[in-house]
PDB file of C-alpha atoms in Angstrom:
ATOM      1  CA  MET A   1      -5.812  14.981   0.221  1.00  0.00           C
ATOM      2  CA  LYS A   2      -2.365  16.366   1.073  1.00  0.00           C
ATOM      3  CA  TYR A   3      -1.603  13.334   3.222  1.00  0.00           C
ATOM      4  CA  VAL A   4      -2.817  10.782   0.659  1.00  0.00           C
ATOM      5  CA  LEU A   5      -1.063  12.465  -2.249  1.00  0.00           C
ATOM      6  CA  GLY A   6       2.073  12.904  -0.166  1.00  0.00           C
ATOM      7  CA  ILE A   7       2.561   9.253   0.687  1.00  0.00           C
ATOM      8  CA  THR A   8       1.505   7.991  -2.731  1.00  0.00           C
ATOM      9  CA  ASN A   9       3.841  10.513  -4.380  1.00  0.00           C
ATOM     10  CA  ASN A  10       6.749   9.177  -2.306  1.00  0.00           C
ATOM     11  CA  LEU A  11       5.841   5.651  -3.393  1.00  0.00           C
ATOM     12  CA  SER A  12       5.551   6.710  -7.030  1.00  0.00           C
ATOM     13  CA  GLN A  13       8.950   8.415  -6.944  1.00  0.00           C
ATOM     14  CA  SER A  14      10.560   5.350  -5.380  1.00  0.00           C
ATOM     15  CA  LEU A  15       9.007   2.962  -7.900  1.00  0.00           C
ATOM     16  CA  GLN A  16      10.325   5.059 -10.798  1.00  0.00           C
ATOM     17  CA  ARG A  17      13.943   4.817  -9.654  1.00  0.00           C
ATOM     18  CA  LYS A  18      15.894   2.525 -11.951  1.00  0.00           C
ATOM     19  CA  ASP A  19      18.048   1.214  -9.102  1.00  0.00           C
ATOM     20  CA  GLN A  20      14.999   0.171  -7.010  1.00  0.00           C
ATOM     21  CA  ASP A  21      15.160  -3.412  -5.734  1.00  0.00           C
ATOM     22  CA  ILE A  22      11.971  -5.347  -6.606  1.00  0.00           C
ATOM     23  CA  VAL A  23      11.686  -6.891  -3.145  1.00  0.00           C
ATOM     24  CA  ASN A  24      11.996  -3.498  -1.445  1.00  0.00           C
ATOM     25  CA  ALA A  25       9.525  -1.964  -3.899  1.00  0.00           C
ATOM     26  CA  MET A  26       6.895  -4.633  -3.163  1.00  0.00           C
ATOM     27  CA  GLU A  27       7.417  -4.219   0.571  1.00  0.00           C
ATOM     28  CA  MET A  28       6.968  -0.474   0.124  1.00  0.00           C
ATOM     29  CA  VAL A  29       3.686  -0.985  -1.794  1.00  0.00           C
ATOM     30  CA  LYS A  30       2.427  -3.321   0.934  1.00  0.00           C
ATOM     31  CA  GLU A  31       3.320  -0.807   3.668  1.00  0.00           C
ATOM     32  CA  ILE A  32       1.622   2.088   1.841  1.00  0.00           C
ATOM     33  CA  LYS A  33      -1.547   0.031   1.323  1.00  0.00           C
ATOM     34  CA  GLN A  34      -1.591  -0.801   5.044  1.00  0.00           C
ATOM     35  CA  GLU A  35      -0.910   2.820   5.987  1.00  0.00           C
ATOM     36  CA  LEU A  36      -3.757   4.062   3.792  1.00  0.00           C
ATOM     37  CA  GLN A  37      -6.127   1.472   5.250  1.00  0.00           C
ATOM     38  CA  ALA A  38      -5.129   2.417   8.824  1.00  0.00           C
ATOM     39  CA  TYR A  39      -5.561   6.091   7.977  1.00  0.00           C
ATOM     40  CA  ARG A  40      -8.994   5.364   6.547  1.00  0.00           C
ATOM     41  CA  LEU A  41     -10.072   3.528   9.696  1.00  0.00           C
ATOM     42  CA  ASN A  42      -8.543   5.770  12.357  1.00  0.00           C
ATOM     43  CA  GLU A  43      -7.912   9.321  11.248  1.00  0.00           C
ATOM     44  CA  PHE A  44     -11.245  10.756  10.226  1.00  0.00           C
ATOM     45  CA  ASP A  45     -12.006  12.207  13.664  1.00  0.00           C
ATOM     46  CA  SER A  46      -8.753  14.148  13.689  1.00  0.00           C
ATOM     47  CA  LEU A  47      -9.592  15.514  10.237  1.00  0.00           C
ATOM     48  CA  LEU A  48     -12.959  16.747  11.480  1.00  0.00           C
ATOM     49  CA  LYS A  49     -11.363  18.434  14.483  1.00  0.00           C
ATOM     50  CA  GLU A  50      -8.823  20.081  12.221  1.00  0.00           C
ATOM     51  CA  LYS A  51     -11.532  21.497   9.984  1.00  0.00           C
ATOM     52  CA  GLU A  52     -13.730  22.410  12.981  1.00  0.00           C
ATOM     53  CA  LYS A  53     -16.889  21.215  11.262  1.00  0.00           C
ATOM     54  CA  THR A  54     -19.862  19.925  13.259  1.00  0.00           C
ATOM     55  CA  GLY A  55     -23.135  18.242  12.557  1.00  0.00           C
ATOM     56  CA  ILE A  56     -24.183  15.001  10.952  1.00  0.00           C
ATOM     57  CA  THR A  57     -24.540  16.535   7.502  1.00  0.00           C
ATOM     58  CA  ASN A  58     -20.918  17.678   7.475  1.00  0.00           C
ATOM     59  CA  LEU A  59     -19.754  14.416   9.024  1.00  0.00           C
ATOM     60  CA  HIS A  60     -21.519  12.390   6.371  1.00  0.00           C
ATOM     61  CA  TYR A  61     -20.349  14.647   3.559  1.00  0.00           C
ATOM     62  CA  TYR A  62     -16.685  14.668   4.509  1.00  0.00           C
ATOM     63  CA  GLU A  63     -16.383  11.060   5.647  1.00  0.00           C
ATOM     64  CA  PHE A  64     -18.457   9.221   3.092  1.00  0.00           C
ATOM     65  CA  GLU A  65     -18.401  11.484   0.088  1.00  0.00           C
ATOM     66  CA  ASN A  66     -14.777  12.635   0.182  1.00  0.00           C
ATOM     67  CA  PHE A  67     -12.495  11.024   2.742  1.00  0.00           C
ATOM     68  CA  ASN A  68     -13.434   7.366   2.247  1.00  0.00           C
ATOM     69  CA  THR A  69     -13.910   7.739  -1.504  1.00  0.00           C
ATOM     70  CA  VAL A  70     -10.392   9.092  -2.048  1.00  0.00           C
ATOM     71  CA  LEU A  71      -8.800   6.482   0.199  1.00  0.00           C
ATOM     72  CA  ASP A  72     -10.827   3.646  -1.339  1.00  0.00           C
ATOM     73  CA  MET A  73      -9.742   4.724  -4.818  1.00  0.00           C
ATOM     74  CA  GLN A  74      -6.059   4.773  -3.813  1.00  0.00           C
ATOM     75  CA  ILE A  75      -6.255   1.408  -2.025  1.00  0.00           C
ATOM     76  CA  GLN A  76      -8.119  -0.142  -4.962  1.00  0.00           C
ATOM     77  CA  GLU A  77      -5.639   1.221  -7.506  1.00  0.00           C
ATOM     78  CA  LEU A  78      -2.666  -0.142  -5.551  1.00  0.00           C
ATOM     79  CA  GLY A  79      -4.513  -3.448  -5.148  1.00  0.00           C
ATOM     80  CA  ASN A  80      -5.223  -3.636  -8.888  1.00  0.00           C
ATOM     81  CA  ARG A  81      -1.658  -2.899  -9.875  1.00  0.00           C
ATOM     82  CA  PHE A  82      -0.015  -4.944  -7.148  1.00  0.00           C
ATOM     83  CA  ASN A  83      -2.353  -7.818  -6.323  1.00  0.00           C
ATOM     84  CA  GLU A  84      -1.241 -10.827  -4.250  1.00  0.00           C
ATOM     85  CA  VAL A  85      -0.178 -12.928  -7.235  1.00  0.00           C
ATOM     86  CA  THR A  86       1.790 -10.114  -8.886  1.00  0.00           C
ATOM     87  CA  THR A  87       3.454  -9.149  -5.625  1.00  0.00           C
ATOM     88  CA  GLU A  88       4.409 -12.748  -4.844  1.00  0.00           C
ATOM     89  CA  LEU A  89       5.778 -13.240  -8.365  1.00  0.00           C
ATOM     90  CA  LEU A  90       7.890 -10.077  -8.125  1.00  0.00           C
ATOM     91  CA  MET A  91       9.135 -11.074  -4.656  1.00  0.00           C
ATOM     92  CA  CYS A  92      10.146 -14.486  -5.985  1.00  0.00           C
ATOM     93  CA  MET A  93      11.896 -12.918  -8.959  1.00  0.00           C
ATOM     94  CA  GLY A  94      13.700 -10.485  -6.685  1.00  0.00           C
ATOM     95  CA  SER A  95      14.992 -13.303  -4.495  1.00  0.00           C
ATOM     96  CA  LEU A  96      16.759 -14.780  -7.544  1.00  0.00           C
ATOM     97  CA  SER A  97      19.150 -11.838  -7.526  1.00  0.00           C
ATOM     98  CA  PRO A  98      22.761 -12.981  -7.163  1.00  0.00           C
ATOM     99  CA  ASP A  99      23.441 -10.161  -4.682  1.00  0.00           C
ATOM    100  CA  GLY A 100      24.759 -11.599  -1.437  1.00  0.00           C
ATOM    101  CA  ASN A 101      25.127 -15.090  -2.943  1.00  0.00           C
ATOM    102  CA  PHE A 102      21.359 -15.425  -3.391  1.00  0.00           C
ATOM    103  CA  SER A 103      20.774 -14.671   0.306  1.00  0.00           C
ATOM    104  CA  ALA A 104      17.114 -13.763  -0.324  1.00  0.00           C
ATOM    105  CA  PHE A 105      16.410 -17.164  -1.960  1.00  0.00           C
ATOM    106  CA  ASN A 106      13.929 -19.315  -0.020  1.00  0.00           C
ATOM    107  CA  LYS A 107      13.275 -22.763  -1.452  1.00  0.00           C
ATOM    108  CA  LYS A 108      10.048 -23.211   0.573  1.00  0.00           C
ATOM    109  CA  GLN A 109       8.652 -20.057  -1.003  1.00  0.00           C
ATOM    110  CA  TYR A 110       8.777 -21.630  -4.471  1.00  0.00           C
ATOM    111  CA  VAL A 111       7.458 -25.083  -3.652  1.00  0.00           C
ATOM    112  CA  LYS A 112       3.853 -24.784  -2.509  1.00  0.00           C
ATOM    113  CA  VAL A 113       2.306 -27.871  -4.079  1.00  0.00           C
ATOM    114  CA  GLY A 114       3.145 -31.334  -2.877  1.00  0.00           C
ATOM    115  CA  GLY A 115       4.793 -32.589   0.270  1.00  0.00           C
ATOM    116  CA  ASP A 116       7.377 -31.241   2.663  1.00  0.00           C
ATOM    117  CA  VAL A 117      10.470 -29.537   1.293  1.00  0.00           C
ATOM    118  CA  SER A 118      13.655 -30.676   2.993  1.00  0.00           C
ATOM    119  CA  GLU A 119      16.533 -28.280   3.218  1.00  0.00           C
TER     120      GLU A 119
END
């Protein structure tokens, strides 16, 4: 719980900053979602060793009733709030920023229907 709340708290704090760049914020959300998913898939064994619990009953209880449930809820919540369409829209909006003479603008990113886009 400390790990999950720690990384999601850092994300929450960053997203609340008024000077946060949309593109960076969406990248941060994507990274946290990936980190939570990797943690869910790979870190349960280390958690068991840390708690020094043994037996199938404890394994099942901690992995399926607590560990995976908490991580699934966090991943789902981030996915609901920042789905693919929303994230792509925010990334596109962020690239319209005049900072750096529109250096983040990518014409191919906006034209997805139709033929080839020449530069």
